[in-house]
Coordinates of N, CA and C in Angstrom, one line a residue:
M144 N 100.8 269.0 -97.2 CA 102.0 269.9 -97.5 C 101.5 271.3 -98.0
A145 N 102.1 272.3 -97.5 CA 101.6 273.7 -97.8 C 102.1 274.1 -99.2
K146 N 101.2 274.8 -99.9 CA 101.7 275.4 -101.2 C 102.5 276.6 -100.9
Y147 N 103.5 276.9 -101.7 CA 104.4 278.0 -101.5 C 104.3 279.0 -102.6
F148 N 104.0 280.2 -102.2 CA 103.9 281.3 -103.2 C 105.0 282.3 -103.0
D149 N 105.9 282.4 -104.0 CA 106.9 283.4 -104.0 C 106.4 284.7 -104.7
V150 N 106.1 285.7 -104.0 CA 105.4 286.9 -104.5 C 106.4 288.1 -104.4
H151 N 106.4 288.9 -105.5 CA 107.2 290.1 -105.6 C 106.7 291.1 -104.5
P152 N 107.6 291.7 -103.7 CA 107.1 292.6 -102.6 C 106.5 293.9 -103.1
D153 N 107.0 294.4 -104.3 CA 106.5 295.7 -104.7 C 105.4 295.5 -105.9
N154 N 105.6 294.5 -106.6 CA 104.6 294.3 -107.7 C 104.1 292.8 -107.7
P155 N 103.3 292.5 -106.8 CA 102.8 291.2 -106.6 C 102.1 290.6 -107.8
Q156 N 102.5 289.4 -108.2 CA 101.9 288.8 -109.5 C 100.4 288.5 -109.3
P157 N 99.6 289.1 -110.1 CA 98.1 288.9 -110.0 C 97.7 287.5 -109.9
R158 N 98.3 286.6 -110.7 CA 97.9 285.2 -110.7 C 98.2 284.6 -109.4
A159 N 99.4 284.8 -108.8 CA 99.7 284.3 -107.5 C 98.7 284.8 -106.4
V160 N 98.4 286.1 -106.4 CA 97.5 286.7 -105.5 C 96.1 286.1 -105.6
R161 N 95.7 285.9 -106.8 CA 94.4 285.3 -107.1 C 94.3 283.8 -106.6
Q162 N 95.4 283.1 -106.7 CA 95.4 281.7 -106.3 C 95.4 281.6 -104.7
V163 N 96.1 282.6 -104.1 CA 96.0 282.6 -102.6 C 94.6 283.0 -102.1
A164 N 94.0 284.0 -102.8 CA 92.7 284.4 -102.4 C 91.6 283.2 -102.6
D165 N 91.8 282.5 -103.7 CA 90.9 281.4 -104.0 C 91.0 280.3 -102.9
A166 N 92.3 280.1 -102.5 CA 92.5 279.1 -101.5 C 91.9 279.5 -100.1
V167 N 91.9 280.8 -99.8 CA 91.3 281.3 -98.6 C 89.8 281.1 -98.7
R168 N 89.2 281.4 -99.8 CA 87.8 281.2 -100.0 C 87.3 279.8 -99.9
E169 N 88.2 278.9 -100.2 CA 87.9 277.4 -100.1 C 88.2 276.8 -98.7
G170 N 88.6 277.7 -97.8 CA 88.8 277.3 -96.4 C 90.3 277.1 -96.0
A171 N 91.2 277.6 -96.8 CA 92.6 277.4 -96.5 C 93.1 278.3 -95.3
L172 N 94.0 277.8 -94.5 CA 94.7 278.6 -93.5 C 96.1 279.0 -94.1
I173 N 96.4 280.3 -94.2 CA 97.6 280.7 -94.8 C 98.5 281.4 -93.8
A174 N 99.8 281.4 -94.1 CA 100.8 282.3 -93.4 C 101.2 283.4 -94.4
Y175 N 101.0 284.6 -94.0 CA 101.2 285.7 -95.0 C 101.9 286.9 -94.3
P176 N 102.7 287.7 -95.0 CA 103.4 288.8 -94.4 C 102.5 290.1 -94.3
T177 N 102.8 290.9 -93.3 CA 102.2 292.2 -93.0 C 103.2 293.2 -92.8
D178 N 102.8 294.5 -92.5 CA 103.8 295.5 -92.3 C 104.4 295.4 -90.9
S179 N 104.0 294.5 -90.1 CA 104.7 294.3 -88.8 C 105.4 293.0 -88.7
C180 N 104.7 291.9 -89.0 CA 105.3 290.6 -89.0 C 104.4 289.6 -89.7
Y181 N 104.8 288.3 -89.8 CA 104.0 287.3 -90.4 C 102.8 287.0 -89.6
A182 N 101.7 286.7 -90.2 CA 100.4 286.3 -89.5 C 99.8 285.1 -90.1
L183 N 99.0 284.4 -89.3 CA 98.1 283.4 -89.8 C 96.8 283.9 -90.2
G184 N 96.2 283.5 -91.3 CA 95.0 284.1 -91.8 C 94.1 283.0 -92.4
C185 N 92.8 283.3 -92.2 CA 91.7 282.4 -92.9 C 90.5 283.2 -93.1
R186 N 89.5 282.6 -93.7 CA 88.3 283.3 -94.0 C 87.5 283.6 -92.7
L187 N 86.8 284.7 -92.7 CA 86.1 285.2 -91.5 C 85.2 284.2 -90.8
G188 N 84.5 283.4 -91.6 CA 83.6 282.4 -91.0 C 84.1 281.0 -90.9
S189 N 85.4 280.8 -91.0 CA 86.0 279.5 -91.0 C 86.2 279.0 -89.6
R190 N 85.3 278.2 -89.1 CA 85.5 277.6 -87.8 C 86.8 276.7 -87.7
D191 N 87.0 275.9 -88.8 CA 88.2 275.1 -88.8 C 89.4 275.9 -88.8
G192 N 89.5 277.1 -89.5 CA 90.6 277.9 -89.5 C 90.9 278.5 -88.1
I193 N 89.8 278.9 -87.4 CA 90.0 279.4 -86.1 C 90.6 278.4 -85.2
E194 N 90.1 277.1 -85.2 CA 90.5 276.1 -84.3 C 92.0 275.7 -84.7
R195 N 92.3 275.8 -85.9 CA 93.7 275.5 -86.3 C 94.7 276.6 -85.8
I196 N 94.3 277.8 -85.9 CA 95.1 278.9 -85.3 C 95.3 278.8 -83.8
R197 N 94.2 278.5 -83.1 CA 94.2 278.2 -81.7 C 95.2 277.1 -81.4
S198 N 95.2 276.0 -82.2 CA 96.0 274.9 -81.9 C 97.5 275.2 -82.2
I199 N 97.8 275.9 -83.3 CA 99.2 276.2 -83.6 C 99.8 277.2 -82.6
R200 N 99.0 278.1 -82.1 CA 99.5 279.1 -81.1 C 99.1 278.8 -79.7
R201 N 98.3 277.7 -79.5 CA 97.9 277.3 -78.1 C 97.2 278.5 -77.4
L202 N 96.2 279.0 -78.0 CA 95.4 280.1 -77.5 C 94.2 279.7 -76.8
D203 N 93.8 280.4 -75.8 CA 92.5 280.2 -75.1 C 91.4 281.0 -75.7
D204 N 90.2 280.9 -75.2 CA 89.1 281.6 -75.8 C 89.1 283.1 -75.5
R205 N 90.0 283.6 -74.6 CA 90.1 285.0 -74.3 C 91.0 285.8 -75.3
H206 N 91.6 285.1 -76.2 CA 92.5 285.7 -77.2 C 91.7 286.6 -78.1
H207 N 92.2 287.8 -78.4 CA 91.5 288.6 -79.4 C 92.0 288.3 -80.8
F208 N 91.2 287.8 -81.6 CA 91.5 287.7 -83.0 C 91.4 289.0 -83.7
T209 N 92.0 289.1 -84.9 CA 92.0 290.4 -85.6 C 91.4 290.3 -87.0
L210 N 90.6 291.2 -87.3 CA 90.1 291.3 -88.7 C 90.9 292.3 -89.4
V211 N 91.7 291.7 -90.4 CA 92.6 292.6 -91.2 C 91.8 293.1 -92.4
C212 N 91.6 294.4 -92.5 CA 90.8 295.0 -93.5 C 91.6 295.7 -94.5
Q213 N 91.0 295.8 -95.7 CA 91.7 296.5 -96.8 C 91.7 298.0 -96.6
E214 N 90.6 298.6 -96.1 CA 90.5 300.0 -96.0 C 89.5 300.4 -94.9
F215 N 89.6 301.7 -94.6 CA 88.8 302.2 -93.4 C 87.3 302.0 -93.6
A216 N 86.8 302.1 -94.8 CA 85.4 301.9 -95.0 C 84.8 300.6 -94.6
Q217 N 85.7 299.5 -94.5 CA 85.2 298.2 -94.1 C 85.0 298.1 -92.6
L218 N 85.7 298.9 -91.8 CA 85.6 298.8 -90.4 C 84.2 298.9 -89.8
G219 N 83.4 299.9 -90.3 CA 82.1 300.1 -89.8 C 81.2 298.9 -89.8
Q220 N 81.5 298.0 -90.7 CA 80.6 296.8 -90.8 C 80.9 295.9 -89.6
F221 N 82.0 295.9 -89.0 CA 82.4 294.9 -88.0 C 82.6 295.5 -86.6
V222 N 82.9 296.8 -86.5 CA 83.1 297.4 -85.2 C 82.3 298.7 -85.0
R223 N 82.0 299.0 -83.8 CA 81.3 300.3 -83.5 C 82.3 301.3 -83.1
I224 N 82.2 302.5 -83.8 CA 83.3 303.5 -83.7 C 82.5 304.8 -83.4
D225 N 82.8 305.5 -82.3 CA 82.2 306.8 -82.1 C 83.1 307.9 -82.7
N226 N 82.7 309.1 -82.6 CA 83.4 310.2 -83.4 C 84.9 310.4 -83.0
D227 N 85.1 310.4 -81.6 CA 86.5 310.6 -81.2 C 87.4 309.5 -81.6
V228 N 86.9 308.3 -81.5 CA 87.7 307.1 -81.8 C 87.9 307.1 -83.3
F229 N 86.9 307.5 -84.1 CA 86.9 307.6 -85.5 C 88.1 308.4 -86.0
R230 N 88.3 309.6 -85.4 CA 89.4 310.5 -85.8 C 90.7 309.9 -85.4
A231 N 90.8 309.2 -84.3 CA 92.1 308.6 -83.9 C 92.5 307.5 -84.8
L232 N 91.5 306.7 -85.1 CA 91.8 305.5 -86.1 C 92.1 306.0 -87.5
K233 N 91.4 307.0 -87.9 CA 91.6 307.5 -89.3 C 93.0 308.1 -89.4
A234 N 93.5 308.7 -88.4 CA 94.8 309.3 -88.4 C 95.9 308.2 -88.3
S235 N 95.6 307.0 -87.9 CA 96.6 306.0 -87.7 C 96.5 304.8 -88.7
T236 N 95.7 304.9 -89.7 CA 95.6 303.9 -90.6 C 95.8 304.4 -92.1
P237 N 96.4 303.5 -92.9 CA 96.9 302.2 -92.6 C 98.2 302.3 -91.8
G238 N 98.5 301.3 -91.0 CA 99.7 301.3 -90.2 C 99.8 300.1 -89.3
R239 N 100.8 300.1 -88.5 CA 101.1 299.0 -87.7 C 100.5 299.0 -86.3
Y240 N 99.1 299.1 -86.4 CA 98.3 299.1 -85.1 C 97.2 298.1 -85.2
T241 N 96.8 297.5 -84.1 CA 95.6 296.7 -84.0 C 94.7 297.5 -82.9
F242 N 93.4 297.7 -83.3 CA 92.5 298.4 -82.4 C 91.4 297.4 -81.9
I243 N 91.2 297.4 -80.6 CA 90.2 296.6 -80.0 C 88.9 297.5 -79.8
L244 N 87.8 297.0 -80.4 CA 86.6 297.8 -80.4 C 85.4 296.9 -80.2
P245 N 84.2 297.4 -79.8 CA 83.0 296.6 -79.6 C 82.6 296.0 -81.0
A246 N 82.3 294.7 -81.0 CA 82.0 294.1 -82.3 C 80.5 294.3 -82.6
T247 N 80.2 294.4 -83.9 CA 78.9 294.4 -84.4 C 78.3 293.0 -84.6
R248 N 77.1 292.9 -85.0 CA 76.5 291.5 -85.2 C 77.1 290.8 -86.4
E249 N 77.8 291.5 -87.2 CA 78.4 290.9 -88.4 C 79.6 290.0 -88.0
V250 N 80.1 290.2 -86.8 CA 81.2 289.4 -86.3 C 80.7 288.1 -85.6
P251 N 81.1 286.9 -86.1 CA 80.6 285.7 -85.4 C 81.0 285.7 -83.9
K252 N 80.2 285.2 -83.1 CA 80.4 285.2 -81.6 C 81.7 284.4 -81.3
M253 N 82.1 283.4 -82.1 CA 83.3 282.7 -81.8 C 84.5 283.5 -81.9
L254 N 84.4 284.7 -82.6 CA 85.6 285.5 -82.8 C 85.6 286.6 -81.7
Q255 N 84.5 286.8 -81.0 CA 84.5 287.9 -80.0 C 85.1 287.5 -78.7
H256 N 85.6 288.4 -78.0 CA 86.0 288.1 -76.6 C 84.8 287.7 -75.8
P257 N 84.8 286.6 -75.1 CA 83.6 286.1 -74.5 C 82.9 287.0 -73.5
R258 N 83.7 287.8 -72.8 CA 83.1 288.7 -71.8 C 82.9 290.1 -72.4
K259 N 83.8 290.6 -73.1 CA 83.8 292.0 -73.5 C 83.0 292.2 -74.8
K260 N 82.8 291.1 -75.6 CA 82.2 291.2 -76.9 C 82.9 292.2 -77.8
T261 N 84.2 292.1 -77.8 CA 85.1 292.9 -78.6 C 85.9 292.1 -79.6
V262 N 86.4 292.8 -80.6 CA 87.3 292.1 -81.6 C 88.4 293.1 -82.0
G263 N 89.5 292.6 -82.5 CA 90.6 293.5 -83.0 C 90.4 293.7 -84.5
V264 N 90.8 294.9 -84.9 CA 90.8 295.3 -86.3 C 92.0 296.0 -86.7
R265 N 92.4 295.9 -87.9 CA 93.6 296.6 -88.4 C 93.6 296.7 -89.9
I266 N 94.3 297.8 -90.4 CA 94.5 298.0 -91.8 C 96.0 298.1 -92.1
P267 N 96.6 297.1 -92.7 CA 98.1 297.1 -92.8 C 98.5 298.0 -94.0
D268 N 99.7 298.5 -93.9 CA 100.3 299.3 -94.9 C 101.4 298.4 -95.6
H269 N 100.9 297.4 -96.4 CA 101.8 296.4 -97.0 C 101.3 296.1 -98.3
T270 N 102.1 296.2 -99.4 CA 101.6 296.1 -100.7 C 101.0 294.7 -101.0
V271 N 101.7 293.6 -100.6 CA 101.2 292.3 -100.9 C 99.9 292.0 -100.1
T272 N 99.9 292.4 -98.8 CA 98.7 292.2 -98.0 C 97.5 292.9 -98.6
Q273 N 97.7 294.2 -99.0 CA 96.7 295.0 -99.6 C 96.2 294.3 -100.9
A274 N 97.1 293.8 -101.7 CA 96.7 293.1 -103.0 C 95.8 291.9 -102.7
L275 N 96.2 291.2 -101.7 CA 95.4 290.0 -101.3 C 94.1 290.3 -100.8
L276 N 94.0 291.4 -100.0 CA 92.7 291.8 -99.4 C 91.8 292.3 -100.5
A277 N 92.4 293.1 -101.5 CA 91.6 293.6 -102.6 C 91.0 292.4 -103.4
E278 N 91.8 291.4 -103.7 CA 91.3 290.3 -104.5 C 90.3 289.5 -103.7
L279 N 90.5 289.4 -102.4 CA 89.6 288.6 -101.6 C 88.2 289.3 -101.4
G280 N 88.3 290.6 -101.3 CA 87.0 291.4 -101.2 C 86.4 291.3 -99.8
E281 N 87.1 290.8 -98.8 CA 86.6 290.8 -97.4 C 87.8 290.7 -96.5
P282 N 87.6 291.0 -95.2 CA 88.7 290.9 -94.3 C 89.3 289.5 -94.1
L283 N 90.5 289.4 -93.7 CA 91.1 288.1 -93.3 C 91.0 288.0 -91.7
L284 N 90.6 286.9 -91.2 CA 90.7 286.6 -89.8 C 92.1 286.3 -89.5
S285 N 92.8 287.0 -88.6 CA 94.2 286.8 -88.4 C 94.6 286.8 -87.0
S286 N 95.9 286.2 -86.9 CA 96.6 286.2 -85.6 C 98.0 286.2 -85.9
T287 N 98.8 286.9 -85.1 CA 100.3 287.0 -85.3 C 100.9 285.6 -85.3
L288 N 101.8 285.3 -86.2 CA 102.4 284.0 -86.3 C 103.5 283.9 -85.3
L289 N 103.2 283.8 -84.0 CA 104.1 283.7 -82.9 C 103.9 282.3 -82.3
L290 N 104.8 281.4 -82.4 CA 104.7 280.1 -81.9 C 104.8 280.0 -80.3
P291 N 104.2 279.1 -79.7 CA 104.3 278.9 -78.2 C 105.8 278.8 -77.8
D292 N 106.0 279.5 -76.7 CA 107.4 279.4 -76.1 C 108.5 280.1 -76.9
E293 N 108.1 280.9 -77.9 CA 109.1 281.7 -78.7 C 108.8 283.1 -78.5
E294 N 109.9 283.9 -78.4 CA 109.7 285.3 -78.1 C 109.5 286.2 -79.3
E295 N 109.9 285.7 -80.5 CA 109.7 286.5 -81.6 C 109.1 285.7 -82.8
P296 N 108.3 286.4 -83.6 CA 107.7 285.7 -84.7 C 108.8 285.3 -85.7
M297 N 108.5 284.3 -86.6 CA 109.4 283.9 -87.6 C 109.3 285.0 -88.7
T298 N 110.5 285.2 -89.4 CA 110.6 286.3 -90.3 C 110.7 285.9 -91.8
Q299 N 111.0 284.6 -92.0 CA 111.2 284.1 -93.4 C 110.2 283.1 -93.8
G300 N 109.7 283.3 -95.1 CA 108.7 282.4 -95.6 C 109.1 281.0 -95.7
W301 N 110.4 280.8 -96.1 CA 110.9 279.4 -96.3 C 111.0 278.7 -94.9
E302 N 111.3 279.5 -93.9 CA 111.3 278.9 -92.5 C 109.9 278.5 -92.1
I303 N 109.0 279.3 -92.4 CA 107.6 279.0 -92.0 C 107.1 277.7 -92.7
K304 N 107.5 277.7 -94.0 CA 107.1 276.5 -94.9 C 107.8 275.2 -94.3
D305 N 109.0 275.4 -93.8 CA 109.7 274.2 -93.3 C 109.1 273.7 -92.0
R306 N 108.8 274.7 -91.1 CA 108.3 274.3 -89.8 C 106.8 274.0 -89.7
L307 N 106.0 274.7 -90.5 CA 104.6 274.5 -90.4 C 104.0 273.9 -91.7
D308 N 104.8 273.1 -92.4 CA 104.4 272.5 -93.7 C 103.1 271.7 -93.6
H309 N 102.8 271.1 -92.5 CA 101.6 270.2 -92.4 C 100.5 270.9 -91.5
A310 N 100.8 272.1 -91.0 CA 99.9 272.8 -90.1 C 99.1 273.9 -90.9
V311 N 99.7 274.5 -92.0 CA 99.0 275.5 -92.8 C 98.9 274.9 -94.2
D312 N 98.0 275.6 -95.0 CA 97.7 275.2 -96.4 C 98.6 275.9 -97.4
A313 N 99.0 277.1 -97.0 CA 99.8 277.9 -98.0 C 100.6 278.9 -97.3
V314 N 101.8 279.2 -97.8 CA 102.7 280.2 -97.3 C 103.0 281.3 -98.4
V315 N 102.8 282.5 -98.1 CA 103.1 283.6 -99.0 C 104.4 284.2 -98.6
D316 N 105.4 284.2 -99.5 CA 106.7 284.7 -99.2 C 107.0 285.9 -100.1
C317 N 107.3 287.0 -99.5 CA 107.8 288.2 -100.4 C 109.0 288.8 -99.8
G318 N 109.9 287.9 -99.2 CA 111.1 288.4 -98.5 C 110.9 288.5 -97.1
E319 N 112.0 289.0 -96.4 CA 112.0 289.0 -94.9 C 110.9 290.0 -94.4
C320 N 110.3 289.6 -93.4 CA 109.2 290.4 -92.7 C 109.8 290.8 -91.4
G321 N 109.1 291.8 -90.8 CA 109.6 292.3 -89.5 C 109.4 291.3 -88.3
T322 N 109.9 291.6 -87.2 CA 109.8 290.7 -86.0 C 108.9 291.3 -84.9
E323 N 108.5 292.5 -85.1 CA 107.7 293.2 -84.0 C 106.2 293.3 -84.3
P324 N 105.4 292.7 -83.5 CA 104.0 292.7 -83.7 C 103.4 294.1 -83.7
T325 N 102.2 294.3 -84.0 CA 101.5 295.6 -84.0 C 101.4 296.1 -82.6
T326 N 101.3 297.4 -82.5 CA 100.9 298.0 -81.2 C 99.4 297.8 -81.1
V327 N 98.9 297.4 -79.9 CA 97.5 297.1 -79.7 C 96.9 298.2 -78.8
V328 N 95.9 298.8 -79.3 CA 95.2 299.9 -78.5 C 93.8 299.5 -78.3
D329 N 93.3 299.4 -77.0 CA 92.0 299.1 -76.7 C 91.1 300.4 -76.6
F330 N 90.2 300.5 -77.5 CA 89.3 301.7 -77.5 C 87.8 301.3 -77.1
S331 N 87.7 300.1 -76.5 CA 86.3 299.6 -76.3 C 85.6 300.4 -75.2
S332 N 86.3 301.1 -74.4 CA 85.7 301.9 -73.4 C 85.5 303.4 -73.8
G333 N 86.0 303.7 -75.0 CA 86.0 305.1 -75.6 C 87.3 305.8 -75.4
E334 N 88.1 305.3 -74.4 CA 89.4 305.9 -74.2 C 90.5 305.0 -74.6
A335 N 91.6 305.5 -75.0 CA 92.7 304.7 -75.5 C 93.5 304.0 -74.3
E336 N 93.6 302.7 -74.4 CA 94.4 302.0 -73.4 C 95.4 301.1 -74.2
I337 N 96.6 301.4 -74.0 CA 97.7 300.6 -74.7 C 97.9 299.3 -74.1
V338 N 97.5 298.3 -74.8 CA 97.5 296.9 -74.4 C 98.9 296.2 -74.7
R339 N 99.5 296.6 -75.8 CA 100.8 296.0 -76.2 C 101.6 297.1 -76.9
R340 N 102.8 297.4 -76.5 CA 103.6 298.3 -77.2 C 104.4 297.5 -78.3
G341 N 104.2 297.9 -79.5 CA 104.8 297.1 -80.6 C 105.3 298.0 -81.7
A342 N 105.1 297.7 -83.0 CA 105.7 298.3 -84.1 C 105.2 299.8 -84.3
G343 N 103.9 300.1 -83.9 CA 103.4 301.4 -84.1 C 103.7 302.4 -83.0
D344 N 104.0 303.6 -83.4 CA 104.3 304.7 -82.4 C 103.1 304.9 -81.4
V345 N 103.4 304.7 -80.1 CA 102.4 304.8 -79.1 C 102.1 306.2 -78.6
S346 N 103.0 307.2 -79.0 CA 102.9 308.5 -78.4 C 101.6 309.2 -78.7
R347 N 101.0 308.9 -79.8 CA 99.7 309.6 -80.1 C 98.6 309.1 -79.3
F348 N 98.8 308.0 -78.6 CA 97.7 307.5 -77.7 C 97.9 307.6 -76.2
E349 N 99.0 308.3 -75.9 CA 99.4 308.5 -74.5 C 98.9 309.9 -73.9

């Protein structure tokens, strides 16, 4: 049965945030809100968490997982960014974008696209997510909480708790979340390629 954390959207309770971060460190798979929609998240090196996300969403090995980072300075550890891409990303973060970039050796191979050797990264503009990332001290390995055969992600923490009670270990609820996933921009070739039009404004990449 999943633990349920009712967290204030603007002033997240430090104790609750600390408990969620501790659970992640111990291997928990969590459902948590972002500035676009709810996501599934686990610790970067958690093979069990990855397999559980794949199972819940029925994903194949070509799916791009996302490393959700607290700040821009973290990105350089996990992805290679040239100067032009650096400027584009800097101007768009934090925000509702996921960027696909060449992975560094710090990214486990099981997270990389098997052929392209790329990974998704993003920096959310969300108070609760930022508090969790700050407490955790490392990125969350994440994937949009979009269930198979459904067109939109779930928006309510209580609904996620009800439906995924035995599939996840914890649910973080801070009120209704959005229904539109991030805009995904592939910069792995050095040029912007819009892979998915979502919550972020795509005009700056066209």
